[in-house]
PDB file of C-alpha atoms and ligand atoms in Angstrom:
ATOM      1  CA  MET O   1       0.000   0.000   0.000  1.00  0.00           C
ATOM      2  CA  PRO O   2       1.477   3.356  -0.960  1.00  0.00           C
ATOM      3  CA  GLU O   3       2.197   5.735   1.906  1.00  0.00           C
ATOM      4  CA  GLY O   4       2.811   9.473   1.929  1.00  0.00           C
ATOM      5  CA  PRO O   5       6.383   9.332   0.617  1.00  0.00           C
ATOM      6  CA  GLU O   6       5.359   7.159  -2.355  1.00  0.00           C
ATOM      7  CA  ILE O   7       2.464   9.477  -3.297  1.00  0.00           C
ATOM      8  CA  ARG O   8       4.719  12.525  -2.935  1.00  0.00           C
ATOM      9  CA  LEU O   9       7.245  10.917  -5.303  1.00  0.00           C
ATOM     10  CA  ALA O  10       4.463  10.308  -7.843  1.00  0.00           C
ATOM     11  CA  ALA O  11       3.363  13.949  -7.421  1.00  0.00           C
ATOM     12  CA  ASP O  12       6.938  15.143  -8.059  1.00  0.00           C
ATOM     13  CA  LYS O  13       7.050  13.136 -11.272  1.00  0.00           C
ATOM     14  CA  VAL O  14       3.757  14.645 -12.467  1.00  0.00           C
ATOM     15  CA  ALA O  15       4.807  18.142 -11.348  1.00  0.00           C
ATOM     16  CA  LYS O  16       8.005  17.876 -13.368  1.00  0.00           C
ATOM     17  CA  VAL O  17       6.130  17.604 -16.661  1.00  0.00           C
ATOM     18  CA  LEU O  18       3.123  19.831 -15.818  1.00  0.00           C
ATOM     19  CA  VAL O  19       3.982  22.703 -13.475  1.00  0.00           C
ATOM     20  CA  GLY O  20       4.466  25.976 -15.315  1.00  0.00           C
ATOM     21  CA  ASN O  21       3.229  24.417 -18.547  1.00  0.00           C
ATOM     22  CA  ARG O  22       0.053  24.893 -20.528  1.00  0.00           C
ATOM     23  CA  VAL O  23      -2.092  21.773 -20.772  1.00  0.00           C
ATOM     24  CA  GLU O  24      -3.228  21.536 -24.394  1.00  0.00           C
ATOM     25  CA  THR O  25      -5.684  18.686 -24.124  1.00  0.00           C
ATOM     26  CA  VAL O  26      -7.435  16.941 -21.253  1.00  0.00           C
ATOM     27  CA  ASN O  27      -9.105  13.568 -21.446  1.00  0.00           C
ATOM     28  CA  PHE O  28     -11.093  11.979 -18.607  1.00  0.00           C
ATOM     29  CA  GLY O  29     -12.006   8.293 -18.585  1.00  0.00           C
ATOM     30  CA  LEU O  30     -15.013   8.850 -16.321  1.00  0.00           C
ATOM     31  CA  PRO O  31     -18.122  10.096 -18.229  1.00  0.00           C
ATOM     32  CA  GLN O  32     -19.233  12.491 -15.470  1.00  0.00           C
ATOM     33  CA  LEU O  33     -15.976  14.463 -15.841  1.00  0.00           C
ATOM     34  CA  LYS O  34     -16.098  14.879 -19.638  1.00  0.00           C
ATOM     35  CA  ARG O  35     -17.723  18.314 -19.265  1.00  0.00           C
ATOM     36  CA  PHE O  36     -14.531  19.634 -17.630  1.00  0.00           C
ATOM     37  CA  GLU O  37     -12.217  18.684 -20.500  1.00  0.00           C
ATOM     38  CA  SER O  38     -12.714  21.901 -22.475  1.00  0.00           C
ATOM     39  CA  ARG O  39     -12.786  24.039 -19.303  1.00  0.00           C
ATOM     40  CA  LEU O  40      -9.335  22.816 -18.234  1.00  0.00           C
ATOM     41  CA  ALA O  41      -7.665  22.707 -21.658  1.00  0.00           C
ATOM     42  CA  GLY O  42      -5.575  25.762 -22.438  1.00  0.00           C
ATOM     43  CA  ASN O  43      -4.826  26.517 -18.782  1.00  0.00           C
ATOM     44  CA  SER O  44      -1.508  26.077 -16.973  1.00  0.00           C
ATOM     45  CA  VAL O  45      -0.767  23.900 -13.957  1.00  0.00           C
ATOM     46  CA  THR O  46       0.494  25.917 -10.994  1.00  0.00           C
ATOM     47  CA  ALA O  47       1.202  23.118  -8.476  1.00  0.00           C
ATOM     48  CA  VAL O  48       0.817  19.406  -7.773  1.00  0.00           C
ATOM     49  CA  GLU O  49       0.118  18.932  -4.066  1.00  0.00           C
ATOM     50  CA  THR O  50      -0.548  15.901  -1.883  1.00  0.00           C
ATOM     51  CA  ARG O  51      -2.797  15.408   1.103  1.00  0.00           C
ATOM     52  CA  GLY O  52      -2.033  11.881   2.250  1.00  0.00           C
ATOM     53  CA  LYS O  53      -2.996   9.610  -0.630  1.00  0.00           C
ATOM     54  CA  ALA O  54      -4.870  12.380  -2.434  1.00  0.00           C
ATOM     55  CA  MET O  55      -3.244  14.449  -5.154  1.00  0.00           C
ATOM     56  CA  LEU O  56      -4.300  17.969  -6.097  1.00  0.00           C
ATOM     57  CA  THR O  57      -3.386  19.198  -9.579  1.00  0.00           C
ATOM     58  CA  ARG O  58      -3.991  22.931  -9.483  1.00  0.00           C
ATOM     59  CA  PHE O  59      -4.717  25.070 -12.564  1.00  0.00           C
ATOM     60  CA  ASP O  60      -4.299  28.831 -12.914  1.00  0.00           C
ATOM     61  CA  SER O  61      -8.012  29.085 -13.749  1.00  0.00           C
ATOM     62  CA  GLY O  62      -8.799  28.234 -10.108  1.00  0.00           C
ATOM     63  CA  LEU O  63      -9.955  24.677 -10.821  1.00  0.00           C
ATOM     64  CA  THR O  64      -8.205  21.687  -9.246  1.00  0.00           C
ATOM     65  CA  ILE O  65      -8.231  18.033 -10.224  1.00  0.00           C
ATOM     66  CA  TYR O  66      -8.635  15.939  -7.074  1.00  0.00           C
ATOM     67  CA  SER O  67      -7.529  12.313  -7.424  1.00  0.00           C
ATOM     68  CA  HIS O  68      -7.243   9.717  -4.694  1.00  0.00           C
ATOM     69  CA  ASN O  69      -4.990   6.801  -5.554  1.00  0.00           C
ATOM     70  CA  GLN O  70      -6.777   4.340  -3.245  1.00  0.00           C
ATOM     71  CA  LEU O  71      -4.899   1.037  -3.436  1.00  0.00           C
ATOM     72  CA  TYR O  72      -4.360   0.700  -7.158  1.00  0.00           C
ATOM     73  CA  GLY O  73      -4.144   4.102  -8.863  1.00  0.00           C
ATOM     74  CA  ARG O  74      -0.950   4.665 -10.789  1.00  0.00           C
ATOM     75  CA  TRP O  75       0.527   7.775 -12.410  1.00  0.00           C
ATOM     76  CA  TYR O  76       2.796   7.667 -15.458  1.00  0.00           C
ATOM     77  CA  THR O  77       4.590  10.440 -17.297  1.00  0.00           C
ATOM     78  CA  VAL O  78       5.828  10.031 -20.866  1.00  0.00           C
ATOM     79  CA  ARG O  79       7.261  12.170 -23.629  1.00  0.00           C
ATOM     80  CA  ARG O  80       4.809  12.550 -26.523  1.00  0.00           C
ATOM     81  CA  PRO O  81       3.860  10.680 -28.623  1.00  0.00           C
ATOM     82  CA  ARG O  82       4.766   7.646 -26.492  1.00  0.00           C
ATOM     83  CA  MET O  83       2.173   5.895 -24.320  1.00  0.00           C
ATOM     84  CA  PRO O  84       2.764   3.680 -21.261  1.00  0.00           C
ATOM     85  CA  ARG O  85       2.511  -0.053 -21.865  1.00  0.00           C
ATOM     86  CA  THR O  86      -0.307  -1.024 -19.542  1.00  0.00           C
ATOM     87  CA  SER O  87      -3.653  -2.780 -19.716  1.00  0.00           C
ATOM     88  CA  ARG O  88      -5.040  -0.600 -16.930  1.00  0.00           C
ATOM     89  CA  GLN O  89      -8.037   1.719 -17.379  1.00  0.00           C
ATOM     90  CA  LEU O  90      -7.078   5.254 -18.349  1.00  0.00           C
ATOM     91  CA  ARG O  91      -8.711   7.804 -16.019  1.00  0.00           C
ATOM     92  CA  ILE O  92      -6.895  11.085 -16.641  1.00  0.00           C
ATOM     93  CA  GLU O  93      -4.741  12.199 -19.557  1.00  0.00           C
ATOM     94  CA  LEU O  94      -3.124  15.649 -19.423  1.00  0.00           C
ATOM     95  CA  CYS O  95      -1.081  16.626 -22.487  1.00  0.00           C
ATOM     96  CA  THR O  96       1.345  19.498 -22.718  1.00  0.00           C
ATOM     97  CA  ARG O  97       3.157  20.348 -25.934  1.00  0.00           C
ATOM     98  CA  THR O  98       5.901  17.833 -25.115  1.00  0.00           C
ATOM     99  CA  HIS O  99       4.657  15.424 -22.425  1.00  0.00           C
ATOM    100  CA  LYS O 100       1.719  13.518 -21.028  1.00  0.00           C
ATOM    101  CA  ALA O 101       0.776  12.779 -17.428  1.00  0.00           C
ATOM    102  CA  LEU O 102      -1.613   9.847 -17.143  1.00  0.00           C
ATOM    103  CA  LEU O 103      -3.494   8.329 -14.231  1.00  0.00           C
ATOM    104  CA  TYR O 104      -4.718   4.760 -14.499  1.00  0.00           C
ATOM    105  CA  SER O 105      -7.142   2.654 -12.445  1.00  0.00           C
ATOM    106  CA  ALA O 106      -8.066   5.163  -9.714  1.00  0.00           C
ATOM    107  CA  SER O 107     -11.764   6.000  -9.700  1.00  0.00           C
ATOM    108  CA  ASP O 108     -12.051   8.610  -6.947  1.00  0.00           C
ATOM    109  CA  ILE O 109     -11.508  11.670  -9.156  1.00  0.00           C
ATOM    110  CA  ASP O 110     -13.196  15.050  -9.250  1.00  0.00           C
ATOM    111  CA  VAL O 111     -12.723  18.580 -10.567  1.00  0.00           C
ATOM    112  CA  LEU O 112     -13.337  21.208  -7.897  1.00  0.00           C
ATOM    113  CA  ASP O 113     -13.204  24.954  -7.408  1.00  0.00           C
ATOM    114  CA  GLU O 114     -11.640  26.514  -4.285  1.00  0.00           C
ATOM    115  CA  ASP O 115     -14.917  26.503  -2.356  1.00  0.00           C
ATOM    116  CA  GLU O 116     -15.659  22.853  -3.154  1.00  0.00           C
ATOM    117  CA  LEU O 117     -12.104  21.892  -2.131  1.00  0.00           C
ATOM    118  CA  GLN O 118     -12.675  23.343   1.344  1.00  0.00           C
ATOM    119  CA  LYS O 119     -15.872  21.335   1.759  1.00  0.00           C
ATOM    120  CA  HIS O 120     -14.625  18.099   0.197  1.00  0.00           C
ATOM    121  CA  PRO O 121     -15.488  15.120   2.465  1.00  0.00           C
ATOM    122  CA  PHE O 122     -11.938  13.675   2.436  1.00  0.00           C
ATOM    123  CA  LEU O 123      -9.933  16.910   2.308  1.00  0.00           C
ATOM    124  CA  SER O 124     -11.915  18.605   5.054  1.00  0.00           C
ATOM    125  CA  ARG O 125     -11.223  15.678   7.408  1.00  0.00           C
ATOM    126  CA  VAL O 126      -7.534  14.917   6.846  1.00  0.00           C
ATOM    127  CA  GLY O 127      -4.749  16.462   8.866  1.00  0.00           C
ATOM    128  CA  PRO O 128      -1.741  18.322   7.472  1.00  0.00           C
ATOM    129  CA  ASP O 129       0.428  16.288   5.115  1.00  0.00           C
ATOM    130  CA  ILE O 130       3.343  14.634   6.887  1.00  0.00           C
ATOM    131  CA  LEU O 131       5.610  15.704   3.993  1.00  0.00           C
ATOM    132  CA  ASP O 132       4.459  19.308   3.841  1.00  0.00           C
ATOM    133  CA  ARG O 133       7.724  21.279   3.983  1.00  0.00           C
ATOM    134  CA  ALA O 134       5.943  23.955   6.001  1.00  0.00           C
ATOM    135  CA  LEU O 135       5.001  21.504   8.783  1.00  0.00           C
ATOM    136  CA  THR O 136       7.143  22.147  11.880  1.00  0.00           C
ATOM    137  CA  LYS O 137       8.041  20.204  15.021  1.00  0.00           C
ATOM    138  CA  PRO O 138       6.032  22.554  17.318  1.00  0.00           C
ATOM    139  CA  GLN O 139       2.997  22.050  15.072  1.00  0.00           C
ATOM    140  CA  VAL O 140       3.303  18.259  15.393  1.00  0.00           C
ATOM    141  CA  VAL O 141       3.613  18.603  19.201  1.00  0.00           C
ATOM    142  CA  GLU O 142       0.551  20.852  19.198  1.00  0.00           C
ATOM    143  CA  ARG O 143      -1.378  18.274  17.193  1.00  0.00           C
ATOM    144  CA  LEU O 144      -0.317  15.472  19.579  1.00  0.00           C
ATOM    145  CA  CYS O 145      -1.633  17.556  22.497  1.00  0.00           C
ATOM    146  CA  ASP O 146      -4.940  18.410  20.789  1.00  0.00           C
ATOM    147  CA  PRO O 147      -7.863  17.129  22.915  1.00  0.00           C
ATOM    148  CA  VAL O 148      -9.097  15.138  19.890  1.00  0.00           C
ATOM    149  CA  PHE O 149      -5.865  13.109  19.766  1.00  0.00           C
ATOM    150  CA  ARG O 150      -4.131  13.247  23.169  1.00  0.00           C
ATOM    151  CA  ASN O 151      -5.929  10.282  24.745  1.00  0.00           C
ATOM    152  CA  ARG O 152      -5.528   7.950  21.783  1.00  0.00           C
ATOM    153  CA  SER O 153      -2.857   5.250  21.776  1.00  0.00           C
ATOM    154  CA  LEU O 154       0.109   6.131  19.561  1.00  0.00           C
ATOM    155  CA  GLY O 155      -0.380   2.884  17.634  1.00  0.00           C
ATOM    156  CA  SER O 156      -3.841   3.943  16.510  1.00  0.00           C
ATOM    157  CA  LEU O 157      -3.031   7.646  16.102  1.00  0.00           C
ATOM    158  CA  TYR O 158      -0.158   6.927  13.754  1.00  0.00           C
ATOM    159  CA  LEU O 159      -2.482   5.268  11.235  1.00  0.00           C
ATOM    160  CA  ASP O 160      -5.146   7.978  11.446  1.00  0.00           C
ATOM    161  CA  GLN O 161      -5.131  10.317   8.434  1.00  0.00           C
ATOM    162  CA  ARG O 162      -7.024  12.934  10.469  1.00  0.00           C
ATOM    163  CA  PHE O 163      -3.935  13.233  12.686  1.00  0.00           C
ATOM    164  CA  LEU O 164      -1.351  13.441   9.918  1.00  0.00           C
ATOM    165  CA  ALA O 165      -2.125  12.663   6.300  1.00  0.00           C
ATOM    166  CA  GLY O 166       0.355  10.442   4.499  1.00  0.00           C
ATOM    167  CA  ASN O 167       1.350   8.529   7.592  1.00  0.00           C
ATOM    168  CA  GLY O 168       1.178   4.788   7.089  1.00  0.00           C
ATOM    169  CA  ASN O 169       1.953   1.359   8.338  1.00  0.00           C
ATOM    170  CA  TYR O 170       5.722   1.095   7.972  1.00  0.00           C
ATOM    171  CA  LEU O 171       6.293   4.693   9.081  1.00  0.00           C
ATOM    172  CA  ARG O 172       4.256   4.002  12.240  1.00  0.00           C
ATOM    173  CA  SER O 173       6.601   1.216  13.370  1.00  0.00           C
ATOM    174  CA  GLU O 174       9.757   3.089  12.406  1.00  0.00           C
ATOM    175  CA  ILE O 175       8.763   6.413  14.024  1.00  0.00           C
ATOM    176  CA  LEU O 176       7.697   4.821  17.331  1.00  0.00           C
ATOM    177  CA  TRP O 177      10.883   2.733  17.509  1.00  0.00           C
ATOM    178  CA  ALA O 178      13.087   5.760  16.760  1.00  0.00           C
ATOM    179  CA  SER O 179      11.236   7.668  19.487  1.00  0.00           C
ATOM    180  CA  GLY O 180      11.620   4.826  22.026  1.00  0.00           C
ATOM    181  CA  LEU O 181       7.869   4.723  22.688  1.00  0.00           C
ATOM    182  CA  ASP O 182       5.600   1.735  23.197  1.00  0.00           C
ATOM    183  CA  PRO O 183       2.593   2.007  20.802  1.00  0.00           C
ATOM    184  CA  GLN O 184       0.157   1.629  23.706  1.00  0.00           C
ATOM    185  CA  ARG O 185       1.272   4.892  25.266  1.00  0.00           C
ATOM    186  CA  LYS O 186      -0.770   8.048  24.697  1.00  0.00           C
ATOM    187  CA  PRO O 187       0.336  11.625  24.016  1.00  0.00           C
ATOM    188  CA  ALA O 188      -1.376  12.680  27.279  1.00  0.00           C
ATOM    189  CA  GLY O 189       1.043  10.432  29.219  1.00  0.00           C
ATOM    190  CA  LEU O 190       4.242  11.619  27.546  1.00  0.00           C
ATOM    191  CA  ALA O 191       6.794  13.926  29.158  1.00  0.00           C
ATOM    192  CA  ALA O 192       7.674  17.141  27.329  1.00  0.00           C
ATOM    193  CA  ASP O 193      10.978  15.731  26.035  1.00  0.00           C
ATOM    194  CA  GLU O 194       9.240  12.566  24.794  1.00  0.00           C
ATOM    195  CA  LEU O 195       6.742  14.689  22.850  1.00  0.00           C
ATOM    196  CA  GLU O 196       9.624  16.665  21.336  1.00  0.00           C
ATOM    197  CA  THR O 197      11.473  13.506  20.314  1.00  0.00           C
ATOM    198  CA  LEU O 198       8.323  11.974  18.841  1.00  0.00           C
ATOM    199  CA  ALA O 199       7.587  15.098  16.769  1.00  0.00           C
ATOM    200  CA  GLU O 200      11.180  15.245  15.582  1.00  0.00           C
ATOM    201  CA  GLU O 201      11.304  11.558  14.572  1.00  0.00           C
ATOM    202  CA  THR O 202       7.907  11.851  12.870  1.00  0.00           C
ATOM    203  CA  LEU O 203       9.224  14.503  10.494  1.00  0.00           C
ATOM    204  CA  ARG O 204      12.694  12.969  10.197  1.00  0.00           C
ATOM    205  CA  MET O 205      11.490   9.458   9.266  1.00  0.00           C
ATOM    206  CA  ALA O 206       8.852  10.666   6.792  1.00  0.00           C
ATOM    207  CA  ARG O 207      11.283  13.050   5.063  1.00  0.00           C
ATOM    208  CA  ARG O 208      14.103  10.519   4.966  1.00  0.00           C
ATOM    209  CA  SER O 209      11.855   7.857   3.512  1.00  0.00           C
ATOM    210  CA  TYR O 210      10.798  10.330   0.821  1.00  0.00           C
ATOM    211  CA  ARG O 211      14.399  11.290  -0.020  1.00  0.00           C
ATOM    212  CA  THR O 212      15.616   7.695  -0.092  1.00  0.00           C
ATOM    213  CA  ARG O 213      12.550   6.187  -1.785  1.00  0.00           C
ATOM    214  CA  GLY O 214      11.462   4.162   1.209  1.00  0.00           C
ATOM    215  CA  VAL O 215      14.572   3.605   3.334  1.00  0.00           C
ATOM    216  CA  THR O 216      14.155   4.689   6.971  1.00  0.00           C
ATOM    217  CA  VAL O 217      17.542   3.611   8.426  1.00  0.00           C
ATOM    218  CA  ALA O 218      20.098   6.422   8.643  1.00  0.00           C
ATOM    219  CA  PRO O 219      22.233   6.833   5.497  1.00  0.00           C
ATOM    220  CA  ALA O 220      25.522   5.776   7.192  1.00  0.00           C
ATOM    221  CA  LEU O 221      23.977   2.592   8.578  1.00  0.00           C
ATOM    222  CA  ALA O 222      22.271   1.851   5.256  1.00  0.00           C
ATOM    223  CA  ARG O 223      25.666   2.089   3.529  1.00  0.00           C
ATOM    224  CA  LYS O 224      27.239  -0.251   6.094  1.00  0.00           C
ATOM    225  CA  LEU O 225      24.440  -2.820   5.802  1.00  0.00           C
ATOM    226  CA  LYS O 226      24.639  -2.703   2.012  1.00  0.00           C
ATOM    227  CA  ALA O 227      28.414  -3.184   2.209  1.00  0.00           C
ATOM    228  CA  ASP O 228      27.727  -6.245   4.404  1.00  0.00           C
ATOM    229  CA  GLY O 229      25.803  -7.666   1.467  1.00  0.00           C
ATOM    230  CA  LEU O 230      22.215  -7.053   2.606  1.00  0.00           C
ATOM    231  CA  GLY O 231      19.598  -6.467  -0.094  1.00  0.00           C
ATOM    232  CA  TYR O 232      17.111  -3.570  -0.119  1.00  0.00           C
ATOM    233  CA  ALA O 233      14.362  -5.485   1.722  1.00  0.00           C
ATOM    234  CA  ALA O 234      16.788  -6.566   4.449  1.00  0.00           C
ATOM    235  CA  TYR O 235      18.424  -3.218   5.201  1.00  0.00           C
ATOM    236  CA  ARG O 236      15.722  -0.571   4.618  1.00  0.00           C
ATOM    237  CA  PHE O 237      13.921  -0.665   8.005  1.00  0.00           C
ATOM    238  CA  TYR O 238      14.898  -0.584  11.689  1.00  0.00           C
ATOM    239  CA  VAL O 239      12.027  -2.800  12.881  1.00  0.00           C
ATOM    240  CA  PHE O 240       9.280  -3.106  10.265  1.00  0.00           C
ATOM    241  CA  GLY O 241       8.998  -6.692   9.003  1.00  0.00           C
ATOM    242  CA  ARG O 242      11.940  -7.786  11.181  1.00  0.00           C
ATOM    243  CA  GLU O 243      10.168 -10.023  13.713  1.00  0.00           C
ATOM    244  CA  GLY O 244      12.683 -12.168  15.630  1.00  0.00           C
ATOM    245  CA  ARG O 245      15.673 -10.329  14.119  1.00  0.00           C
ATOM    246  CA  PRO O 246      18.037  -8.412  16.459  1.00  0.00           C
ATOM    247  CA  CYS O 247      17.220  -4.745  17.174  1.00  0.00           C
ATOM    248  CA  ARG O 248      19.707  -2.533  15.324  1.00  0.00           C
ATOM    249  CA  ARG O 249      20.282  -0.564  18.548  1.00  0.00           C
ATOM    250  CA  CYS O 250      20.270  -3.150  21.385  1.00  0.00           C
ATOM    251  CA  GLU O 251      20.073  -6.572  19.699  1.00  0.00           C
ATOM    252  CA  SER O 252      16.876  -7.660  21.515  1.00  0.00           C
ATOM    253  CA  PRO O 253      14.644  -9.722  19.198  1.00  0.00           C
ATOM    254  CA  ILE O 254      12.067  -7.535  17.431  1.00  0.00           C
ATOM    255  CA  GLU O 255       8.457  -8.366  18.287  1.00  0.00           C
ATOM    256  CA  ARG O 256       5.346  -8.206  16.130  1.00  0.00           C
ATOM    257  CA  ARG O 257       1.828  -7.352  17.256  1.00  0.00           C
ATOM    258  CA  THR O 258      -1.394  -6.255  15.587  1.00  0.00           C
ATOM    259  CA  MET O 259      -2.849  -2.806  16.213  1.00  0.00           C
ATOM    260  CA  GLY O 260      -5.566  -1.256  14.074  1.00  0.00           C
ATOM    261  CA  SER O 261      -5.672  -4.611  12.204  1.00  0.00           C
ATOM    262  CA  ARG O 262      -2.184  -3.996  10.800  1.00  0.00           C
ATOM    263  CA  ASN O 263       1.186  -5.441  11.777  1.00  0.00           C
ATOM    264  CA  LEU O 264       3.277  -3.329  14.083  1.00  0.00           C
ATOM    265  CA  PHE O 265       6.895  -4.079  15.012  1.00  0.00           C
ATOM    266  CA  THR O 266       8.643  -3.015  18.212  1.00  0.00           C
ATOM    267  CA  CYS O 267      11.761  -3.586  20.291  1.00  0.00           C
ATOM    268  CA  PRO O 268      10.713  -4.533  23.854  1.00  0.00           C
ATOM    269  CA  THR O 269      13.917  -3.001  25.283  1.00  0.00           C
ATOM    270  CA  CYS O 270      14.064   0.267  23.316  1.00  0.00           C
ATOM    271  CA  GLN O 271      10.305   0.886  23.634  1.00  0.00           C
ATOM    272  CA  PRO O 272       9.382   0.222  27.284  1.00  0.00           C
ATOM    273  CA  LEU O 273       5.699   0.486  28.230  1.00  0.00           C
ATOM    274  CA  GLN O 274       6.576   2.538  31.319  1.00  0.00           C
ATOM    275  CA  MET O 275       8.228   5.918  31.157  1.00  0.00           C
ATOM    276  CA  PRO O 276      11.877   5.401  32.184  1.00  0.00           C
ATOM    277  CA  ALA O 277      12.471   6.611  35.791  1.00  0.00           C
TER     278      ALA O 277
HETATM  279 ZN1  LIG Y 301      16.272  -2.275  20.903  1.00  0.00          ZN
END
């Protein structure tokens, strides 16, 4: 399942061929969107933003294409006149003079003006995007301390898109391990320095995973593990998917549990249930 960093990478790819360019033709695969084709054509794309798994392609006319990738949506970019080799269903085709950006398979797509964006059922509910460059550590701390979130367990909060959009299953395990926090603990029970560390690791892990295309271990350690002959799947995470393997910090065997119906991995030594005395 794609998480924030993967969607942001797809958005970057689309932005590279569209932003600042005039879209000459627009083609929608869904009949109810056909009426927007001529309204969007001829306008330029100003930005490609993400809100969790949703992508917003903004036009200078004030209209925005909202697309949610769900589990199977996939963006391609190609130089014209090439087309991607795929048997998937074409949903959006945006053509500039030189390139095409194409979305396949996703079905949750809409064209919205600014007012409709504000009221959109998904967008109005989700929290700030975990990869938003403007998101700061104090803002994450503030969100953790919000009455809506402060009494929730970290394990459930870190899958909730209303808390931070773009957070996901592997990031949850990696962030909580890096912060030394058991997933059953709640923001309300954390000391000030624990909240600080958690906010810092939240931003650090998400941004690193985006930069490295899905690797959360620190660059120096990743290099060492690669030099030791480990493949991508074996070196990329600290704890996620590493049940029974030694913790990379203390060598205790990593444990697996289920929280929010998804697998969660922890180190029993590095992430004690009780606040250290
Ligand atoms: Zn450990």
